[in-house]
mmCIF file of C-alpha atoms in Angstrom:
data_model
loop_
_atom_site.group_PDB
_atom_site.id
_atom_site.type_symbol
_atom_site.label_atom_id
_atom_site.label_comp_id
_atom_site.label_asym_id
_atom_site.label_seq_id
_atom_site.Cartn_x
_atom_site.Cartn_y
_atom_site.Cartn_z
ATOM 1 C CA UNK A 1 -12.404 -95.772 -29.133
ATOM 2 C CA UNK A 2 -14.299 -96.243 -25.664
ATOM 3 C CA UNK A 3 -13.358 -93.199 -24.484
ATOM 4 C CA UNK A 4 -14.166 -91.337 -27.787
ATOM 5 C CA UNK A 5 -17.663 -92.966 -27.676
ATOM 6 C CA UNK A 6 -17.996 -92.153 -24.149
ATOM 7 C CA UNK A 7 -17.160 -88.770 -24.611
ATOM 8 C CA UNK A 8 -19.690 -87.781 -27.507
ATOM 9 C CA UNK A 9 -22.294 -89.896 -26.050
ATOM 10 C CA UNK A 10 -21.988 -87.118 -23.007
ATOM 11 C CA UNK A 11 -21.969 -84.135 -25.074
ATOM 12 C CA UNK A 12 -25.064 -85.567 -27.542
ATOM 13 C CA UNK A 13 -26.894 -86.060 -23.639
ATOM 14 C CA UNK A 14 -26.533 -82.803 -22.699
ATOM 15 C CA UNK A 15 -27.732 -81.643 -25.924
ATOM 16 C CA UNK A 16 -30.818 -83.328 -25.693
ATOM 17 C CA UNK A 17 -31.217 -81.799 -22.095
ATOM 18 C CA UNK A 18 -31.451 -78.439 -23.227
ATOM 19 C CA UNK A 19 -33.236 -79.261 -26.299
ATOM 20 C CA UNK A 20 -35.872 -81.005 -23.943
ATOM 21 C CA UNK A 21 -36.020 -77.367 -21.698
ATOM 22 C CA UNK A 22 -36.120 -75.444 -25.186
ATOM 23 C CA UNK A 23 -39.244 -77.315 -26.199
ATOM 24 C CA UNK A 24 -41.090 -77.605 -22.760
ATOM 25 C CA UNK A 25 -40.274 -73.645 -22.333
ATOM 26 C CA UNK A 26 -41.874 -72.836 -25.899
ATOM 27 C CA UNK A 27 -45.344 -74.836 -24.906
ATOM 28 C CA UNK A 28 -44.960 -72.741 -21.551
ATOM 29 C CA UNK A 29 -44.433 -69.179 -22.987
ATOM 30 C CA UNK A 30 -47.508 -69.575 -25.280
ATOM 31 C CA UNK A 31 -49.335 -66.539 -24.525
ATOM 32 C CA UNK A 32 -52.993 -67.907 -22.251
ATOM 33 C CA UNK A 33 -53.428 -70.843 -20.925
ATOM 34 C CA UNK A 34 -52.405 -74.156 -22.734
ATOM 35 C CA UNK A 35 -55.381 -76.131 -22.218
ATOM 36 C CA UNK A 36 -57.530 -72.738 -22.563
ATOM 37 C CA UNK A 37 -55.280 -72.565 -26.233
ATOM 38 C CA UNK A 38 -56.310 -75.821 -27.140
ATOM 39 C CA UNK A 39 -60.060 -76.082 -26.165
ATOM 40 C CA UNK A 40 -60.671 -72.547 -28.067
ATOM 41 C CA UNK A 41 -61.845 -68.891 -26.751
ATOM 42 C CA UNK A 42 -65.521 -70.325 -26.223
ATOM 43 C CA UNK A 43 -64.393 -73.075 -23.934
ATOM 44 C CA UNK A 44 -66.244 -72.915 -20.725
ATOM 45 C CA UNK A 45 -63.999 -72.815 -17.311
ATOM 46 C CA UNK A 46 -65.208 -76.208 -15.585
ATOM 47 C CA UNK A 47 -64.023 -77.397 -19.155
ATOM 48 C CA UNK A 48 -60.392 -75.765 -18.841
ATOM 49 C CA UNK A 49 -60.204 -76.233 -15.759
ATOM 50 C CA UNK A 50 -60.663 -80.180 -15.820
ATOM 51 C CA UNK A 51 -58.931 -80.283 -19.280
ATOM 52 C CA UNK A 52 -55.472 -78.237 -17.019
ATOM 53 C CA UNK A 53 -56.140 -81.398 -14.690
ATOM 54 C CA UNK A 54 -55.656 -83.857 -17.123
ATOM 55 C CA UNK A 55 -52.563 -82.475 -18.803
ATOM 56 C CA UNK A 56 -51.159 -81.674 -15.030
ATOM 57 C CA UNK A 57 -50.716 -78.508 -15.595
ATOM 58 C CA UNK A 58 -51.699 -77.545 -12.020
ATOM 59 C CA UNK A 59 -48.294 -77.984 -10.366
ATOM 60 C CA UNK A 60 -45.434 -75.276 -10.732
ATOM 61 C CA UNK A 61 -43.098 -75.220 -13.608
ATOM 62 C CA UNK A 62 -40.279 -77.554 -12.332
ATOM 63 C CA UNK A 63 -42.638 -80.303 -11.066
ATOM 64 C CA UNK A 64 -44.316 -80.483 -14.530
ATOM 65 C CA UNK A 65 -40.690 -80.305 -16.320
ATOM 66 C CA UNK A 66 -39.669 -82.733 -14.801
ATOM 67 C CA UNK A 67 -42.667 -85.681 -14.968
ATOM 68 C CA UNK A 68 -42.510 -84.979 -18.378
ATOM 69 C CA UNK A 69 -39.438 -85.825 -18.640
ATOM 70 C CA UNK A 70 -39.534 -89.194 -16.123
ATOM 71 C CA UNK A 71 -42.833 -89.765 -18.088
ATOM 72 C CA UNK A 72 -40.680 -89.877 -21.509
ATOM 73 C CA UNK A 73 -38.273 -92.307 -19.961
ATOM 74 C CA UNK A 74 -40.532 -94.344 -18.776
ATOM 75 C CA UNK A 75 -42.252 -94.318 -22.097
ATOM 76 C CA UNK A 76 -45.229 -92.387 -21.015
ATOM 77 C CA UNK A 77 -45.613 -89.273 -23.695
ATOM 78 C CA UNK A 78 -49.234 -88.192 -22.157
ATOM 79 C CA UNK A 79 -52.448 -88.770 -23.815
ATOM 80 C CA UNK A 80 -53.386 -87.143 -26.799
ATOM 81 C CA UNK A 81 -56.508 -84.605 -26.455
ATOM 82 C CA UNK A 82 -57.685 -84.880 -29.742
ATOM 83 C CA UNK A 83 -57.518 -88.544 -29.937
ATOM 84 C CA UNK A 84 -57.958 -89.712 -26.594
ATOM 85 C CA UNK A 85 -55.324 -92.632 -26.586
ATOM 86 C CA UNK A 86 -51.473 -92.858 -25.144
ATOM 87 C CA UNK A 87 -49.472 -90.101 -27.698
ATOM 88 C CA UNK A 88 -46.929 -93.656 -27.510
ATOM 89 C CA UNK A 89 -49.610 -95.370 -28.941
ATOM 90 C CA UNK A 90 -49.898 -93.055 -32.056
ATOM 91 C CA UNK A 91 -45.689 -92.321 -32.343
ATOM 92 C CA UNK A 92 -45.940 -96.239 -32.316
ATOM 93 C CA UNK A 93 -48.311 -96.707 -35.270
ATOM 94 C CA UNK A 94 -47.122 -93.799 -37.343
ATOM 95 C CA UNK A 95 -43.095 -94.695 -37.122
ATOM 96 C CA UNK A 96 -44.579 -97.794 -38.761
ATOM 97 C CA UNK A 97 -44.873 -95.594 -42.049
ATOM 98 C CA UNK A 98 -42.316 -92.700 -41.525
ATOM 99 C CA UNK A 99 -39.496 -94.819 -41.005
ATOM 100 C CA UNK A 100 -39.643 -97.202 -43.663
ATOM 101 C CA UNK A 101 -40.227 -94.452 -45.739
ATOM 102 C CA UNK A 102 -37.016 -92.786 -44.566
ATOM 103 C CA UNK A 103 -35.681 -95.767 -45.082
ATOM 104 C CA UNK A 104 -36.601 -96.699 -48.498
ATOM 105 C CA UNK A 105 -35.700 -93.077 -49.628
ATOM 106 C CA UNK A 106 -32.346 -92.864 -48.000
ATOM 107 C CA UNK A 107 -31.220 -95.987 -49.984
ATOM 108 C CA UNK A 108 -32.620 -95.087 -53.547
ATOM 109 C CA UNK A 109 -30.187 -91.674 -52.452
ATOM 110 C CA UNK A 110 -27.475 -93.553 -51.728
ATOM 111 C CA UNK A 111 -28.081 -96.115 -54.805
ATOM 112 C CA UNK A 112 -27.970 -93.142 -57.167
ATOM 113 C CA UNK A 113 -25.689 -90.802 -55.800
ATOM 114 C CA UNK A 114 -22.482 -93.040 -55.115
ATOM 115 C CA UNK A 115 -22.356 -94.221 -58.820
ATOM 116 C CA UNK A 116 -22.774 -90.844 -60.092
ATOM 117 C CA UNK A 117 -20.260 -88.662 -57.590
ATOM 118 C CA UNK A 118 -17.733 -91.657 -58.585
ATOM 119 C CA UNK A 119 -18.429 -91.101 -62.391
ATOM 120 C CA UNK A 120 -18.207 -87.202 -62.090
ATOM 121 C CA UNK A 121 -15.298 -87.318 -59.960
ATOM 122 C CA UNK A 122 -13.728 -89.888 -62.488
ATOM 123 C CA UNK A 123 -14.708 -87.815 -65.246
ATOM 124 C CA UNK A 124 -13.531 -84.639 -63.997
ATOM 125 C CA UNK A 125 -13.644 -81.369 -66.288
ATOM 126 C CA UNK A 126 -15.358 -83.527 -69.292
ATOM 127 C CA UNK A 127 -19.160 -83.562 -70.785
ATOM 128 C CA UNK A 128 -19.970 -86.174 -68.285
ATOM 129 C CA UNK A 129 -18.541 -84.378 -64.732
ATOM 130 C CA UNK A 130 -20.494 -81.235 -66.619
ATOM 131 C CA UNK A 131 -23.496 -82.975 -66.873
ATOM 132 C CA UNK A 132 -23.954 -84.559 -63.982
ATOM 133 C CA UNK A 133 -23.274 -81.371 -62.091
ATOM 134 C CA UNK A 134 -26.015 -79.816 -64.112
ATOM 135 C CA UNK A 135 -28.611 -82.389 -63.660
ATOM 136 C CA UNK A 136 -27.838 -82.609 -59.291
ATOM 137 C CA UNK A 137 -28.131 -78.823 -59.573
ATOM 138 C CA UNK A 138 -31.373 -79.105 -60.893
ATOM 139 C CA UNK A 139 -31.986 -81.901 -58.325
ATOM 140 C CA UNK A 140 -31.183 -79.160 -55.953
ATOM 141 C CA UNK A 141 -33.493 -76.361 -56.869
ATOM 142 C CA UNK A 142 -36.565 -78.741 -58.253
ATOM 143 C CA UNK A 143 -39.069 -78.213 -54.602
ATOM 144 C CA UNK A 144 -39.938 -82.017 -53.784
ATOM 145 C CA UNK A 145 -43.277 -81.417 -53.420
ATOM 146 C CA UNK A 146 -43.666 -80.326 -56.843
ATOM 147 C CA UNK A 147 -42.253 -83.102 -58.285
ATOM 148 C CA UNK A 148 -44.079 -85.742 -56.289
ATOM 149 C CA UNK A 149 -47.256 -83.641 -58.240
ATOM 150 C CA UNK A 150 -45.171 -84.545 -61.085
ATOM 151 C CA UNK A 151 -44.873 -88.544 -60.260
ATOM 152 C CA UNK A 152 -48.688 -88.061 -59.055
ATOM 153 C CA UNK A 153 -49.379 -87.100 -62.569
ATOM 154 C CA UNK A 154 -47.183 -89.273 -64.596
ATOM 155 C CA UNK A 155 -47.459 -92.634 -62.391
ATOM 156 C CA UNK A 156 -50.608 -92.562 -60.712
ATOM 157 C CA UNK A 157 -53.293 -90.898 -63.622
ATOM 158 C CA UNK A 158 -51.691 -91.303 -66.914
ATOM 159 C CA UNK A 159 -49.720 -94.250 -66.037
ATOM 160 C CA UNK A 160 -51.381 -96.015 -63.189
ATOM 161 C CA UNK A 161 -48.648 -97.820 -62.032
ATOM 162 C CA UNK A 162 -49.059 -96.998 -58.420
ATOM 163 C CA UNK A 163 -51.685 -94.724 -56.718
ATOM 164 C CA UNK A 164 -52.064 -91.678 -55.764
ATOM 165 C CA UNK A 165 -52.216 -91.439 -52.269
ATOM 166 C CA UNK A 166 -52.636 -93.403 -48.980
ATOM 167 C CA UNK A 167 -51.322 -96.375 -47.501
ATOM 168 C CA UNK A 168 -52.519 -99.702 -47.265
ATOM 169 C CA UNK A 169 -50.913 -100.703 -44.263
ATOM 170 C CA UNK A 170 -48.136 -103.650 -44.069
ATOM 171 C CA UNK A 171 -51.515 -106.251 -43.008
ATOM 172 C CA UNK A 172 -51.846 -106.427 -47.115
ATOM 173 C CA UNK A 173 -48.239 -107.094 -47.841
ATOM 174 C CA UNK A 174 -44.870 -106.347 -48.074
ATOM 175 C CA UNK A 175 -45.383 -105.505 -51.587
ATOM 176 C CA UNK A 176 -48.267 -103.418 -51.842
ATOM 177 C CA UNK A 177 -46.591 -101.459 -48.779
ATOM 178 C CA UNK A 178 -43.886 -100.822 -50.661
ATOM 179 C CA UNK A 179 -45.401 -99.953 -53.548
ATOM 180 C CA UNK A 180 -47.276 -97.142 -51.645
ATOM 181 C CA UNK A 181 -43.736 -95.533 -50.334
ATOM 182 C CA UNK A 182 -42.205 -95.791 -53.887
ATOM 183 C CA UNK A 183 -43.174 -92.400 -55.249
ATOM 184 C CA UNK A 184 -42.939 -90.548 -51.920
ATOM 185 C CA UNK A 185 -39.575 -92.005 -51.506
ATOM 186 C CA UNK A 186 -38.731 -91.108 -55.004
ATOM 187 C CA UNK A 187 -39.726 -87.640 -54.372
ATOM 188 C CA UNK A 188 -37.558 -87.280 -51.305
ATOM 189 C CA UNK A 189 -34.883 -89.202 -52.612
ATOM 190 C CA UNK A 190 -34.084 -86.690 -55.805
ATOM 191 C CA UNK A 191 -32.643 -83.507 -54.118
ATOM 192 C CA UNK A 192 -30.664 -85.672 -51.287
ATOM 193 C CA UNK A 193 -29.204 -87.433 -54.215
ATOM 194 C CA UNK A 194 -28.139 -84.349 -55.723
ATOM 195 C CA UNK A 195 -26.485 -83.101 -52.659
ATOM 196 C CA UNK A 196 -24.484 -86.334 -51.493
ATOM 197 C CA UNK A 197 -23.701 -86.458 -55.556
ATOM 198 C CA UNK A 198 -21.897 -83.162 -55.372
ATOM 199 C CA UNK A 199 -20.214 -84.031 -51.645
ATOM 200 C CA UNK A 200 -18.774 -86.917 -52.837
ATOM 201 C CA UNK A 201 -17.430 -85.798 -56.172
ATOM 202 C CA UNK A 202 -16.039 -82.816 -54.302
ATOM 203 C CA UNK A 203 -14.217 -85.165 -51.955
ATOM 204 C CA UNK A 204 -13.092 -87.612 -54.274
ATOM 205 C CA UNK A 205 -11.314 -84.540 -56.159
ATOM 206 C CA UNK A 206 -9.881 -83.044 -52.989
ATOM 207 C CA UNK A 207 -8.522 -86.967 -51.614
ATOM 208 C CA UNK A 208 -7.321 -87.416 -55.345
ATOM 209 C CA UNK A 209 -4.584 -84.744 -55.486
ATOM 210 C CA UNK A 210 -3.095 -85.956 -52.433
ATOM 211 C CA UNK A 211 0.583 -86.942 -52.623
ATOM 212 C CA UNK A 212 -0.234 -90.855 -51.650
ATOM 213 C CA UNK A 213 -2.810 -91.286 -54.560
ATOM 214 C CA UNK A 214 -0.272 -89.741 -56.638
ATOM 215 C CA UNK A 215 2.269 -92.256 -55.381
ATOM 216 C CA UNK A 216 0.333 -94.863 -56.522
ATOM 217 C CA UNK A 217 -0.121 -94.208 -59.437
ATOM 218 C CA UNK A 218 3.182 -93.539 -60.045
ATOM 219 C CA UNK A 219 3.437 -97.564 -59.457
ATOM 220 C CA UNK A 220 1.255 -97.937 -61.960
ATOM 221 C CA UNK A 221 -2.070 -97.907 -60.856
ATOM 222 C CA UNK A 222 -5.033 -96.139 -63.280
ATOM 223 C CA UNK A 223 -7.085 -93.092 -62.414
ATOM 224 C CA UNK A 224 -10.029 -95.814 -61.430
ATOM 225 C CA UNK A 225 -7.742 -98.321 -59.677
ATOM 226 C CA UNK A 226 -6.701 -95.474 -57.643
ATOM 227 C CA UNK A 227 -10.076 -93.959 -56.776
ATOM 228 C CA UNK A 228 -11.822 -97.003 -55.500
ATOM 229 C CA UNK A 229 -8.858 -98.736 -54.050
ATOM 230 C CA UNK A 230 -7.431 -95.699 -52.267
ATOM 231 C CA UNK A 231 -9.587 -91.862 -52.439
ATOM 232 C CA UNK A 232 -13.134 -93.262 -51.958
ATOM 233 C CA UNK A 233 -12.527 -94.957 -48.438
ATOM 234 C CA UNK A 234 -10.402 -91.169 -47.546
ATOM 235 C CA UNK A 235 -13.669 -89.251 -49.079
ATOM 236 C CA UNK A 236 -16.456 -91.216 -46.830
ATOM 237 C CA UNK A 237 -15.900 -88.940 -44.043
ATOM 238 C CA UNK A 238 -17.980 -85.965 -45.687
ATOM 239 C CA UNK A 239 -20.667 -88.447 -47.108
ATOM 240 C CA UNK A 240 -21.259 -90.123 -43.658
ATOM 241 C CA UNK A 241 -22.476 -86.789 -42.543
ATOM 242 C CA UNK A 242 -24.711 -85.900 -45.473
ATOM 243 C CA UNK A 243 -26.229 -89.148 -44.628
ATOM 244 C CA UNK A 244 -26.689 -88.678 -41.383
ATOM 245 C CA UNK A 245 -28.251 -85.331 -41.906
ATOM 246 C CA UNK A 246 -30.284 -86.661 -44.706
ATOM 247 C CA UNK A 247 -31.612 -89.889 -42.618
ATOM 248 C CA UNK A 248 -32.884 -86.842 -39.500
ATOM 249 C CA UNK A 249 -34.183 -84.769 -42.091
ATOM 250 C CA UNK A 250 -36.385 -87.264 -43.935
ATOM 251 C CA UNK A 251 -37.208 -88.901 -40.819
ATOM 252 C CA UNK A 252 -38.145 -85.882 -39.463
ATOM 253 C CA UNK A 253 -39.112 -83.522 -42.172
ATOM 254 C CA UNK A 254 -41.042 -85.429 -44.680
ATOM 255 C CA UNK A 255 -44.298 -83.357 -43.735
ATOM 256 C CA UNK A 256 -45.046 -82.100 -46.997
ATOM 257 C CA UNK A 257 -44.365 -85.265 -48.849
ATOM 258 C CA UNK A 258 -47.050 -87.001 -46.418
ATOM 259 C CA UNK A 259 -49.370 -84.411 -46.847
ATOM 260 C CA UNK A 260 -48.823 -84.472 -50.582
ATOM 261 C CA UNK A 261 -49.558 -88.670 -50.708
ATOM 262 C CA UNK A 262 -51.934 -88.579 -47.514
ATOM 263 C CA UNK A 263 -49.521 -90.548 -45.848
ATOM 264 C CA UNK A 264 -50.157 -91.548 -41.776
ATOM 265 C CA UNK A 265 -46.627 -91.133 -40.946
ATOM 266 C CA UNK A 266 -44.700 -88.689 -37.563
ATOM 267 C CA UNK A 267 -44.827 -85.207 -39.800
ATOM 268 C CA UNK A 268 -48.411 -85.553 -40.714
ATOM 269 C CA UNK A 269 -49.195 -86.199 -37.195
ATOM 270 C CA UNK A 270 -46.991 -82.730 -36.342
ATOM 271 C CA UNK A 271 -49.130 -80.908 -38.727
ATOM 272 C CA UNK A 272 -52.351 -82.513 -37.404
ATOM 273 C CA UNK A 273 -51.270 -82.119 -34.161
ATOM 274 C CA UNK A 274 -50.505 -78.458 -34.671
ATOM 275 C CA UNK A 275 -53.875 -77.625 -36.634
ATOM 276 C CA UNK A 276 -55.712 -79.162 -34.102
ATOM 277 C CA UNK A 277 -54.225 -77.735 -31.073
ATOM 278 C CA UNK A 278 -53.174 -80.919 -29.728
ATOM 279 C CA UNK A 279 -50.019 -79.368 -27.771
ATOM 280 C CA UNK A 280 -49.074 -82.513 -25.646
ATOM 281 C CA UNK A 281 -48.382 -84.337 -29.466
ATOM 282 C CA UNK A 282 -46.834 -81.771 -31.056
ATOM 283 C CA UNK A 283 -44.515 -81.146 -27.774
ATOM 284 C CA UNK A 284 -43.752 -85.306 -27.414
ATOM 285 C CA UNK A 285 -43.463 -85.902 -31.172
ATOM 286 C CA UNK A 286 -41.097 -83.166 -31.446
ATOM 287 C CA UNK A 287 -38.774 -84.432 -28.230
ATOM 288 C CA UNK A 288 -39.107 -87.742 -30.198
ATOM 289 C CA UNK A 289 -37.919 -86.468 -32.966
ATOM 290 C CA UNK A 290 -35.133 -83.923 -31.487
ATOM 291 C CA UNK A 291 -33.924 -87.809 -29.717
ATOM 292 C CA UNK A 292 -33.796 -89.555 -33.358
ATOM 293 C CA UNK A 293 -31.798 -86.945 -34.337
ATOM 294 C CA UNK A 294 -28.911 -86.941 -31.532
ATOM 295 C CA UNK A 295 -28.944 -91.174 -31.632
ATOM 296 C CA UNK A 296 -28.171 -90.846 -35.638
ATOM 297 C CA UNK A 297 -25.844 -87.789 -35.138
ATOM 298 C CA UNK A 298 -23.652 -90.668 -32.267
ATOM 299 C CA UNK A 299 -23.668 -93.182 -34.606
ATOM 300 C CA UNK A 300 -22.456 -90.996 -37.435
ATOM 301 C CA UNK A 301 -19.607 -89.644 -34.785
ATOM 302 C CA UNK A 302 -18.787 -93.657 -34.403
ATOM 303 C CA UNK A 303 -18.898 -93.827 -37.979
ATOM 304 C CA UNK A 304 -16.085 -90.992 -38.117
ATOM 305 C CA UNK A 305 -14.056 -93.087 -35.811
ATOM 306 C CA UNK A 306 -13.836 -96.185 -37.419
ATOM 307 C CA UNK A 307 -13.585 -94.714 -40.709
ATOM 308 C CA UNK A 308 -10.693 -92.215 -39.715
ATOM 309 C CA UNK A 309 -8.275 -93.794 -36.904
ATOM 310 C CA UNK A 310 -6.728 -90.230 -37.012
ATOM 311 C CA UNK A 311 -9.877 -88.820 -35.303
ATOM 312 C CA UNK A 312 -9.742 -91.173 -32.026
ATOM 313 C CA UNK A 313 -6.157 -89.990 -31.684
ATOM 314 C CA UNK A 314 -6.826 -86.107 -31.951
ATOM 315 C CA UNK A 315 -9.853 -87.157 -29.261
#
């Protein structure tokens, strides 16, 4: 298992090494100067030039590469030119909302798809299986933006169970925090549901016409018995990467949704950022990001391990 770990934590490292060139070479091949990009075409040149000092964009391409990179390990992301304080400072107070939100949305996915992909599975080739499948499609192709318009409508001005937008911050509460994340979290939750819903039903099917669940139910256990005492443990292995996925992407991709609710979470910053030409956020944020995704993708790749022996041998 140690040398399993060992070895994807050294192929996840090297990934984020080149994704950390990919994204420093993008801000660098910007057509212009950066800090003349981000200023605007009226800037004046005293103004560029001190702006190029502040961003350290004065020493050759290497040199800069690289104390971004010490600066990122040493927790130093720069300092954002739009708001004048550390870009840390900002990732710091805006995880507070993205990642609860992530959170909260990854388990109401998880809550709803496991009982259904079970019952569909279970229910295989009846009203039920053809039902579900129906309803997750439409999961699928429903844009989550339009139906968080939808909850908007329904929950916040005809019903005004919760509001429309904004966050109160967790100062008020646990409760009114919460209640604040509930329909964005809805509204991310619905097509992830849908697509673990299908990979697990999918799986179940596959692990159930395998000659050991057949065994035992030759000694006399029921379709059910079978399923959650033998296939569902076998059929993880796809669902622990949907999840993974699904955890990155709503960590990391939520931007509409907290546009949408006017939330002050990582992708609204990214789309501030980017509207506002604040390159040294969008270019941290994103590295941030990229990171988040790699450190859930090893833990999913430990999850493989000690959910599937089989896969430390082949290792």
């Amino acid at each position: 298992m140690l040398r399993y770990a060992t070895l994807r934590f050294l192929s996840l490292t090297l990934s984020l090494i080149v994704a950390s060139v990919v994204i420093f070479a993008v801000i660098e091949v910007i057509p212009g100067d950066p800090a003349a990009f981000m200023l605007g075409m009226n800037a004046s040149p005293d103004t560029v030039a001190a702006l190029r000092a502040d961003l350290g964009l004065e020493g050759s391409v290497p040199a800069r590469y690289l104390a971004w990179v010490g600066g990122m390990l040493t927790g130093d992301f720069g300092t954002s030119y739009t708001y004048r304080v550390p870009v840390a400072d900002l990732v710091a107070e805006r995880l507070k909302v993205s990642l609860p939100l992530a959170a909260y949305a990854l388990a109401l996915s998880t809550l709803i798809a496991m009982p259904v992909g079970i019952l569909a599975a279970a229910r295989r080739g009846r009203a039920t299986d053809y039902g579900i499948m129906g309803a997750t499609q439409l999961g699928i192709a429903v844009p989550n933006f339009w139906f968080a318009m939808l909850l908007v409508l329904v929950f916040a001005i005809n019903l005004p169970w919760f509001s429309a937008g904004g966050f109160p911050g967790w100062e008020a509460g646990l409760w009114p925090g919460l209640k604040a994340l509930t329909l964005p979290a809805i509204a991310l939750a619905l097509p992830q549901a849908s697509i673990l819903a299908r990979v697990l039903r999918s799986a179940l099917i596959e692990t159930l016409e395998q000659d050991y669940i057949r065994t035992a139910r030759a000694k006399g256990l029921s379709r059910g018995q079978a399923l959650r005492g033998h296939a569902l443990r076998n059929a993880l292995i796809p669902v622990l990467t949907i999840l993974g996925l699904q955890f990155s992407f709503l960590l990391a991709g939520a931007i509409i949704i907290e546009n949408v609710f006017f939330l002050p979470g990582l992708g609204r910053l990214i789309f501030q950022g980017i509207t506002q030409r604040d390159l040294v956020v969008v270019e941290s944020v994103t590295m941030l990001l990229v990171f988040a995704v790699i450190a859930v993708t090893f833990l999913v790749d430990l999850a493989y391990a000690a959910a599937d022996p089989r896969l430390r041998r082949r290792r």
